[in-house]
mmCIF file of C-alpha atoms in Angstrom:
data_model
loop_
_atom_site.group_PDB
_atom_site.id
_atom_site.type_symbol
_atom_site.label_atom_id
_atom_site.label_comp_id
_atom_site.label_asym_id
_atom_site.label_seq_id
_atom_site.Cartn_x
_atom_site.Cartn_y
_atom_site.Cartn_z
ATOM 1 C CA UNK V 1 -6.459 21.908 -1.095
ATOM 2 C CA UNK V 2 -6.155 18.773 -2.974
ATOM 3 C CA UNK V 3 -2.640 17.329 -3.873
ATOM 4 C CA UNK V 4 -2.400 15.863 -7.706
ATOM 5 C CA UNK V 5 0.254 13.069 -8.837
ATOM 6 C CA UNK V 6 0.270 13.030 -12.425
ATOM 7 C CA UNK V 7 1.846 10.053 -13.920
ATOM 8 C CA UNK V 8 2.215 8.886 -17.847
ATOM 9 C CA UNK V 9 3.579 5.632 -20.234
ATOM 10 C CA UNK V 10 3.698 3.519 -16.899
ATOM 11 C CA UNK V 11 3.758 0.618 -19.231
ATOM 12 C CA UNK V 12 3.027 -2.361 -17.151
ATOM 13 C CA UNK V 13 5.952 -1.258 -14.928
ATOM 14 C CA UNK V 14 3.758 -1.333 -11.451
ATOM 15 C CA UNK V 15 6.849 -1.712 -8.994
ATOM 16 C CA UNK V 16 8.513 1.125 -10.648
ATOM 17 C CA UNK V 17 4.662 3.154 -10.876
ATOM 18 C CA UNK V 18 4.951 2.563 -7.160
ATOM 19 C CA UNK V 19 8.308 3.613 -5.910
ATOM 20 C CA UNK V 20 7.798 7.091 -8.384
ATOM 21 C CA UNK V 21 4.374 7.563 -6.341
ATOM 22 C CA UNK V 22 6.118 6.904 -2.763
ATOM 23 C CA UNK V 23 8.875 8.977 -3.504
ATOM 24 C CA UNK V 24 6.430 11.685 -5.047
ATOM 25 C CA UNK V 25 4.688 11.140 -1.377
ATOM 26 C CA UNK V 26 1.382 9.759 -2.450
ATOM 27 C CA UNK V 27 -0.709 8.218 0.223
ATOM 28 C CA UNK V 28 -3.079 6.181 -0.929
ATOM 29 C CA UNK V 29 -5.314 6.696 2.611
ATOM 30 C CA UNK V 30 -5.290 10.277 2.270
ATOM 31 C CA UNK V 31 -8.697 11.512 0.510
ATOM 32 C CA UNK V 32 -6.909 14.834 -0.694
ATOM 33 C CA UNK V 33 -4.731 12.713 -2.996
ATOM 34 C CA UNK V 34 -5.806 12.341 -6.169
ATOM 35 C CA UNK V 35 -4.048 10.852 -9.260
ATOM 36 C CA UNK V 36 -4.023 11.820 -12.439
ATOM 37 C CA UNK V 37 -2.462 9.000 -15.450
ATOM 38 C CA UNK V 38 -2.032 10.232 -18.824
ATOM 39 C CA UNK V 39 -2.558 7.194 -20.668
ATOM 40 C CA UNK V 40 -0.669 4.042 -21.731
ATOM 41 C CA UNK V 41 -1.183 1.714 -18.442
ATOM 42 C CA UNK V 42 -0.188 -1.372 -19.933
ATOM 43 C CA UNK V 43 2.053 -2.992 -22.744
ATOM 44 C CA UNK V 44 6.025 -3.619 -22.398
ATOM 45 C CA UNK V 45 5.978 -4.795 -18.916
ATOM 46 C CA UNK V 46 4.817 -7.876 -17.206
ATOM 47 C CA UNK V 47 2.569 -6.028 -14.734
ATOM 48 C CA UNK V 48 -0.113 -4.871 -16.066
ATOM 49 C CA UNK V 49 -2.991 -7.134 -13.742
ATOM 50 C CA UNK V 50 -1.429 -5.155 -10.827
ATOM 51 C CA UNK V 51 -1.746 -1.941 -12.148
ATOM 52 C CA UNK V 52 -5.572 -2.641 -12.914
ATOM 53 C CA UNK V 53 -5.736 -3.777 -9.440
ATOM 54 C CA UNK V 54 -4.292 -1.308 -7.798
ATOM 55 C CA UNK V 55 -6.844 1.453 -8.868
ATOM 56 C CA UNK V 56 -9.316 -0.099 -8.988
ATOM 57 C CA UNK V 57 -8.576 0.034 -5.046
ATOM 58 C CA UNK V 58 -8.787 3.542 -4.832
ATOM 59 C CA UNK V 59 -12.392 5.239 -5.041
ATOM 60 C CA UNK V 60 -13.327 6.877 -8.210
ATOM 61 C CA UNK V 61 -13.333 10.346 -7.917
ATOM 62 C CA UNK V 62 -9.284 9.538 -6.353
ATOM 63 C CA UNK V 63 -8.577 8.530 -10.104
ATOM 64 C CA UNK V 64 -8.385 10.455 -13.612
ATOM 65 C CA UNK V 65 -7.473 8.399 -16.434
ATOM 66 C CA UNK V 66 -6.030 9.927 -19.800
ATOM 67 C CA UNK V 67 -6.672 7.965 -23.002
ATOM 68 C CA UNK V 68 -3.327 7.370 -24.796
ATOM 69 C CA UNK V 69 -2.406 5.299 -28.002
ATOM 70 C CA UNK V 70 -1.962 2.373 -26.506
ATOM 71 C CA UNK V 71 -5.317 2.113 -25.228
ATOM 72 C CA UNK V 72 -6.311 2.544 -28.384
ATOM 73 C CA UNK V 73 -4.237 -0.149 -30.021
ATOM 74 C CA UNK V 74 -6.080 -2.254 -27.273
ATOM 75 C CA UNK V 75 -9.277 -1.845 -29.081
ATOM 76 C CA UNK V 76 -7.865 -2.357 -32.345
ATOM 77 C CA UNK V 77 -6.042 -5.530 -31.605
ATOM 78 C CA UNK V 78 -9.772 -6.795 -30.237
ATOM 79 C CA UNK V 79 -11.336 -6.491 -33.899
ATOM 80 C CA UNK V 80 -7.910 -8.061 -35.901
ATOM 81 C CA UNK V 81 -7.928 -11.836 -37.475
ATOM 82 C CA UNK V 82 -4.716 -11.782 -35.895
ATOM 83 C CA UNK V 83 -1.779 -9.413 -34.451
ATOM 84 C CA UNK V 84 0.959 -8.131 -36.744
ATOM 85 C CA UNK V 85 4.628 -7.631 -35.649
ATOM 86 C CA UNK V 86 3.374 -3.911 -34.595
ATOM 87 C CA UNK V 87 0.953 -5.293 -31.882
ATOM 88 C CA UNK V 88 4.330 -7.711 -30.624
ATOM 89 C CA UNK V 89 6.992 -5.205 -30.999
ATOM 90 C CA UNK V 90 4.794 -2.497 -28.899
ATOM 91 C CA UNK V 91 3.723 -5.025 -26.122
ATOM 92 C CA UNK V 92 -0.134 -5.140 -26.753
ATOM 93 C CA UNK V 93 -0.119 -8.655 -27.424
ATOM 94 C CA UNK V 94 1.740 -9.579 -24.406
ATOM 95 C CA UNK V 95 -0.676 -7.370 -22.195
ATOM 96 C CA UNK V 96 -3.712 -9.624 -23.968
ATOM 97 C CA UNK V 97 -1.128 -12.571 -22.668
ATOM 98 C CA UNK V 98 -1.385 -11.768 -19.613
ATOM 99 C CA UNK V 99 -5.021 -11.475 -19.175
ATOM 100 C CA UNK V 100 -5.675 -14.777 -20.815
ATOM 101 C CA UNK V 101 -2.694 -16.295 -19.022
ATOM 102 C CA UNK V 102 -0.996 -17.196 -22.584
ATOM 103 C CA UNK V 103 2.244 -16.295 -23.436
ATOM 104 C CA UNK V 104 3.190 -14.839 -26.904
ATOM 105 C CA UNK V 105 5.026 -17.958 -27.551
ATOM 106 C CA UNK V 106 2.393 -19.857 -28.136
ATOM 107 C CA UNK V 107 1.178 -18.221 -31.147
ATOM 108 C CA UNK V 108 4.915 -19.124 -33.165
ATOM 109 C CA UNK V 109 5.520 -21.920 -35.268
ATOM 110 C CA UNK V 110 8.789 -22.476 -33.179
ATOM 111 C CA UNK V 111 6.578 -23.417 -29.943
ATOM 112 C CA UNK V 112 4.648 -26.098 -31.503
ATOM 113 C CA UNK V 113 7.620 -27.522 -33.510
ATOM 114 C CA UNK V 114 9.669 -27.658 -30.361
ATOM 115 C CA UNK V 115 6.168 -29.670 -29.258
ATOM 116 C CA UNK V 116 6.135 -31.845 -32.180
ATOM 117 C CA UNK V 117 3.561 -30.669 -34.100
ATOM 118 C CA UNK V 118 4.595 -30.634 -37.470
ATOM 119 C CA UNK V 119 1.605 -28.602 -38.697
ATOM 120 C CA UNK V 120 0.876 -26.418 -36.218
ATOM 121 C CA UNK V 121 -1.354 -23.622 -38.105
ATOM 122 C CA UNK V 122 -5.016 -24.655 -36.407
ATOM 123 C CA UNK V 123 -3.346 -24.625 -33.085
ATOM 124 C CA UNK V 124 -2.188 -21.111 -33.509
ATOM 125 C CA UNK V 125 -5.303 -19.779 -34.883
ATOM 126 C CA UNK V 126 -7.253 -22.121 -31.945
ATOM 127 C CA UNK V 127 -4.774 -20.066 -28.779
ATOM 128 C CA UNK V 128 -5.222 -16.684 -30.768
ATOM 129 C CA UNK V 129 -9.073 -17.224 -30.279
ATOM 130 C CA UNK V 130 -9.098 -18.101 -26.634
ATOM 131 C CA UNK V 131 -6.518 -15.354 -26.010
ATOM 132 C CA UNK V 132 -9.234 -12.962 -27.699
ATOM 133 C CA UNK V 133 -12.324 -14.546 -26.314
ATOM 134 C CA UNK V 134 -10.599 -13.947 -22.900
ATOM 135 C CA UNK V 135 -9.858 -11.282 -23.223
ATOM 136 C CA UNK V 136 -13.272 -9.882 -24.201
ATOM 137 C CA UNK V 137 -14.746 -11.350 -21.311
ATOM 138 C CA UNK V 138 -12.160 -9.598 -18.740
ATOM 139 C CA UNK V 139 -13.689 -6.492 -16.299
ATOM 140 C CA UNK V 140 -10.197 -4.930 -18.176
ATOM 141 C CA UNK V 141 -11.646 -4.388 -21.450
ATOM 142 C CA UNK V 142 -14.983 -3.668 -20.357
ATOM 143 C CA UNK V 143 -12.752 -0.536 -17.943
ATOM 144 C CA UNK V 144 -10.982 0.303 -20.785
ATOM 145 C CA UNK V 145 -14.386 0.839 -23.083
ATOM 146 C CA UNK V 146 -15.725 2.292 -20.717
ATOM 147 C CA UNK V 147 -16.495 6.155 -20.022
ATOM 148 C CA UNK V 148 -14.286 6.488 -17.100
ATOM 149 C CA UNK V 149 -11.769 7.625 -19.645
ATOM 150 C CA UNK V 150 -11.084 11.172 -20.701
ATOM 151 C CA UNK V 151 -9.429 12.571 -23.681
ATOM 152 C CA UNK V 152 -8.388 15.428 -21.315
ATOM 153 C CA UNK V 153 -8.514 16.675 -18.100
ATOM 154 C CA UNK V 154 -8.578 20.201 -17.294
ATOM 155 C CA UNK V 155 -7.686 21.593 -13.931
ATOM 156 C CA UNK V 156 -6.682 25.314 -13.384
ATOM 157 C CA UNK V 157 -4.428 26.359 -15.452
ATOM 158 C CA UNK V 158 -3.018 22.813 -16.329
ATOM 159 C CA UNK V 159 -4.705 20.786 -19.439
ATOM 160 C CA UNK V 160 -3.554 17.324 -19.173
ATOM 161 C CA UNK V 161 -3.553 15.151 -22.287
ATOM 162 C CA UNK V 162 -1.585 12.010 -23.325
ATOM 163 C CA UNK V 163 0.273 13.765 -25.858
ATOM 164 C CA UNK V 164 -1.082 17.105 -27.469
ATOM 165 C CA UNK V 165 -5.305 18.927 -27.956
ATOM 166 C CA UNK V 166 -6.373 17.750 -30.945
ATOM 167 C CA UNK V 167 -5.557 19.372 -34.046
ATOM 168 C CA UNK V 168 -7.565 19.718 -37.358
ATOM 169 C CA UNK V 169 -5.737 18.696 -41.015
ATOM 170 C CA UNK V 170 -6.473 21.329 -43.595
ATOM 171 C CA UNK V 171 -6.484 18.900 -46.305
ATOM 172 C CA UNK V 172 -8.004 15.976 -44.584
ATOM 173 C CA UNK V 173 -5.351 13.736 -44.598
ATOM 174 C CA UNK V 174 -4.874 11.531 -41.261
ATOM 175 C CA UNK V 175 -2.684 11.713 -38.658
ATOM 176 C CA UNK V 176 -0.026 13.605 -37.028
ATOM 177 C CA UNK V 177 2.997 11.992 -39.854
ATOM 178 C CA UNK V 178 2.596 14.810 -42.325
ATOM 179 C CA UNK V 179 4.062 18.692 -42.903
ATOM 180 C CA UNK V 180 3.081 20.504 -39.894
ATOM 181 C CA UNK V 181 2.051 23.039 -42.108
ATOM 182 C CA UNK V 182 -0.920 21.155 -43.033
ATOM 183 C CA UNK V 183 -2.011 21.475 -39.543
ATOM 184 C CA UNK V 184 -4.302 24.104 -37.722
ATOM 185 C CA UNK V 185 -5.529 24.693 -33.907
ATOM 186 C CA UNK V 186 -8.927 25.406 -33.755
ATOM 187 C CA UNK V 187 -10.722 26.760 -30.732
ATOM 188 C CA UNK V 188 -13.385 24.707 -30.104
ATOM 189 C CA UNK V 189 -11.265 21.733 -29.556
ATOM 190 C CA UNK V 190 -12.846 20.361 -26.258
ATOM 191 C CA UNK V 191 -16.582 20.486 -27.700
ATOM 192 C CA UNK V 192 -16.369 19.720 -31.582
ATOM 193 C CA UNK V 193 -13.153 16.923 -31.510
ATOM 194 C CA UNK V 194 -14.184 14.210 -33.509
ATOM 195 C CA UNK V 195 -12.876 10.529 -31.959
ATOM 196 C CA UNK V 196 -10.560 10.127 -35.052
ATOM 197 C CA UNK V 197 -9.183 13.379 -33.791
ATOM 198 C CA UNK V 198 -9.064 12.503 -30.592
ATOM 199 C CA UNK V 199 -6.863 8.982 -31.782
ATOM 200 C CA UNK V 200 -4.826 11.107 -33.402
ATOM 201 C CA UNK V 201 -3.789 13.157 -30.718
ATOM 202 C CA UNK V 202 -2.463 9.910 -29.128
ATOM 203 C CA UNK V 203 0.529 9.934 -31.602
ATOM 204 C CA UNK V 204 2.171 13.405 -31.975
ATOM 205 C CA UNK V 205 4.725 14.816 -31.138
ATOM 206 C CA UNK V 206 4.272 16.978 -28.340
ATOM 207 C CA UNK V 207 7.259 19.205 -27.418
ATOM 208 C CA UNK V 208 7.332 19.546 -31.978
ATOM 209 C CA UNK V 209 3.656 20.742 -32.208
ATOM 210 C CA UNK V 210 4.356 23.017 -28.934
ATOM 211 C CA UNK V 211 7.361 24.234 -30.830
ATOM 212 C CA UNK V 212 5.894 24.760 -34.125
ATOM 213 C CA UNK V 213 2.943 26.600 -32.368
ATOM 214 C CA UNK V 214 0.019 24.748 -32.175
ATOM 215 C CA UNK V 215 -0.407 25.519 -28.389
ATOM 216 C CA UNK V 216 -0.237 29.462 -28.839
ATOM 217 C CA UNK V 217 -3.520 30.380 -28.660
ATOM 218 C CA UNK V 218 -4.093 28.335 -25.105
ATOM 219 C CA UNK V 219 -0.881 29.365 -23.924
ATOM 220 C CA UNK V 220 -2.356 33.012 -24.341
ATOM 221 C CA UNK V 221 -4.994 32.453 -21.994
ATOM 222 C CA UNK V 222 -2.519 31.100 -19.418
ATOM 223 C CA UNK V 223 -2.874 27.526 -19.996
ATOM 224 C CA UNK V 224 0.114 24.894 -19.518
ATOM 225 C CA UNK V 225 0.229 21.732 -21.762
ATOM 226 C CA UNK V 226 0.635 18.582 -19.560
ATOM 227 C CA UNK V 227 1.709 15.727 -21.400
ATOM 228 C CA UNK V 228 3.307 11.753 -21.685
ATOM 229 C CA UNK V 229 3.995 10.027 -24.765
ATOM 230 C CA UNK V 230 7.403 11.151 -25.908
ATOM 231 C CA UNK V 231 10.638 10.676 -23.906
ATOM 232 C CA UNK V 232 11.870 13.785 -22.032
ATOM 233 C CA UNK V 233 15.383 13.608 -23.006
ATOM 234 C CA UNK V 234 14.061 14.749 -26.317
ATOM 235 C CA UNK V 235 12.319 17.770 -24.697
ATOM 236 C CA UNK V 236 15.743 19.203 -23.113
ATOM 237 C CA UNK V 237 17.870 17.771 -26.063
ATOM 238 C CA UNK V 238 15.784 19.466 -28.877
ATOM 239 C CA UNK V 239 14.477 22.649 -27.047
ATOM 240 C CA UNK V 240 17.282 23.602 -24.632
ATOM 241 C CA UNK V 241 20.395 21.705 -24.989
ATOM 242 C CA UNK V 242 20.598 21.741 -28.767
ATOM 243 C CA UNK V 243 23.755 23.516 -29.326
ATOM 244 C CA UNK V 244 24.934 22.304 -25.946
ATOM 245 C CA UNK V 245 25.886 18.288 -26.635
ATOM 246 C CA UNK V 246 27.952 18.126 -23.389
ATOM 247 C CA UNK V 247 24.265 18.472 -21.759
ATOM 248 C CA UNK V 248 22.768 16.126 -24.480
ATOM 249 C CA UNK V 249 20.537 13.041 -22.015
ATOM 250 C CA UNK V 250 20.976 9.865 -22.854
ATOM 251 C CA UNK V 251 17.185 8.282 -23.462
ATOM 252 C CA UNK V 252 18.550 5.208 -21.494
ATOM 253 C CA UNK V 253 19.650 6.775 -18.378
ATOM 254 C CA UNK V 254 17.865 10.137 -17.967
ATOM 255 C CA UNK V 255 14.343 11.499 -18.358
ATOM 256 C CA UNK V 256 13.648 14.075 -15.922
ATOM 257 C CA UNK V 257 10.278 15.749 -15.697
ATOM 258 C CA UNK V 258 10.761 18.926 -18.089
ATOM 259 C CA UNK V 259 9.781 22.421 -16.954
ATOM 260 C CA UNK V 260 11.538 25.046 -18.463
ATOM 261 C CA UNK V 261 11.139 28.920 -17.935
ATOM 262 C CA UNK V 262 11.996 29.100 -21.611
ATOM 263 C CA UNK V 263 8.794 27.293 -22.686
ATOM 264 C CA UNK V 264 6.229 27.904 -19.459
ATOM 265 C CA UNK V 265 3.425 26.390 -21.419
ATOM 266 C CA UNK V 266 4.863 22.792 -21.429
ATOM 267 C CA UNK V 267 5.593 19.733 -18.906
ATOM 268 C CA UNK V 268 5.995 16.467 -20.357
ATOM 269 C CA UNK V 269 6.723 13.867 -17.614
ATOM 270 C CA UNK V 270 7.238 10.281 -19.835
ATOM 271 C CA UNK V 271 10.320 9.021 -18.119
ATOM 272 C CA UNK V 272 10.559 5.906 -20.878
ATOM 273 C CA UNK V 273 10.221 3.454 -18.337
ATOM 274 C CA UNK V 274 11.067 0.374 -20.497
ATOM 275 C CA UNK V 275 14.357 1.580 -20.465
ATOM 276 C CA UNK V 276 14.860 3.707 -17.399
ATOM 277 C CA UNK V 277 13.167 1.671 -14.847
ATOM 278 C CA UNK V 278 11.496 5.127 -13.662
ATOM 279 C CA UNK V 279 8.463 6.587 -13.385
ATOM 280 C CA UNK V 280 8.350 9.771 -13.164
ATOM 281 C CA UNK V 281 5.307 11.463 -10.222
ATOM 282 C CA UNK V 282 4.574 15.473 -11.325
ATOM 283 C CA UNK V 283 3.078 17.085 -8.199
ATOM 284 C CA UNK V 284 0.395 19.960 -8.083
ATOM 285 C CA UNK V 285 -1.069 21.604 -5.332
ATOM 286 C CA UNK V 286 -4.226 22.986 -6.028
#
């Protein structure tokens, strides 16, 4: 029997990855443990070269790695003249920092003043280009492109994802930011996903699709939806404790894992780090 630790959104929080995973009981000299990340590694914290480092310690079949949005936004951030407050704001840019050993202050027009430069344009075009051209030659980005990603895992009765399987718009519009309504499951998900699909998936709404449905059909074959992305103070705010506000969590303080015998086809596990400090460590026997 093999013993999973399924982790999400660590963030670039690897002290706080680590205490979740002793706690949890992993072992990382025990070949029967295996773990499982649902995505977004990096971006917000200031860790992210020792979370690379770390598995890439452990041997390969000890490690399944999740796509999530913010590996994604990696990629995209590669292929932009320059970032935009988004890429800032979500942490990409400081994970590119890091690699490149830059810091997001250099590309302001408050760093070079402070300097002396009174014109300090070239200079922050110049650092923007060695921040990219370092970062395209790091091992990182070649990992991240590379096919040791999945979309999903599937193990038992558990499907892990980042945040929900994709689903298809009826009217071809993009994304997840439209009426649910406009929204379908289709069955041959796994095989006939197309990547945009796949990106998509990255950005939903998980415990809202489960709600509105979109998991029914998998659910009737006895699957469980595993899944990061969105806070789980949400989860037990919206589906259990909505006309309970003395139960209400605060997003701040408290995001337990959520399993509920009132919705058996759903675990989300993202403990919002940035602001909780926590990681949270799901563990499966199987």
């Amino acid at each position: 029997m093999k013993t999973y630790f399924v982790s999400s959104d660590i963030h670039g929080f690897f002290k706080e990855w680590q205490l979740g995973l002793e706690k949890a009981g992993f072992d990382i000299n025990n070949e029967n443990h295996i773990l499982i990340v649902l995505g977004d590694l990096f971006d917000r914290g200031k860790e992210a070269l020792k979370i690379y480092h770390f598995i890439k310690t452990l041997p390969e079949e000890r490690i399944i790695l999740i796509k999530g949005n913010h590996e994604y936004l990696y990629e995209e951030l590669l292929n932009k003249r320059f970032p935009d407050n988004f890429d800032i704001t979500n942490g990409i840019l400081d994970t590119f920092c890091q690699i490149a050993g830059k810091t997001v202050e250099e590309l302001s027009y408050s760093y070079w003043f402070k300097l002396g430069n009174a014109e300090p344009y070239e200079l922050i075009m110049q650092t923007w280009k060695e921040i990219v051209k370092a970062v395209n030659d790091s091992e990182i980005t070649e990992w991240i492109k590379s096919n040791k990603w999945k979309h999903y895992y599937e193990l038992d009765k558990y499907i892990f994802v980042h945040s929900f399987i994709p689903l298809r718009s009826l009217d071809f519009l993009p994304g997840y930011y439209i009426n649910n309504r406009m929204l379908e499951y289709f069955p041959d998900w796994r095989e006939t996903a197309s990547p945009k699909e796949w990106n998509d998936a990255t950005w939903g709404c998980p415990w809202k699709l489960y709600y509105n449905g979109y998991f029914k059909e998998e659910e009737r074959k006895g699957k469980i939806l595993v899944c990061g992305h969105w806070h789980t103070s949400d989860f037990y705010n919206e589906l259990l404790y909505k006309k309970k506000p003395e139960k209400q969590l605060d997003i701040r303080l408290s995001n337990p894992i959520f399993i509920s015998d009132e919705w058996p086809g759903l675990i989300g596990i993202d403990a919002c780090t940035a602001l909780t400090k926590m990681v949270n460590v799901l563990v499966l026997n199987i």
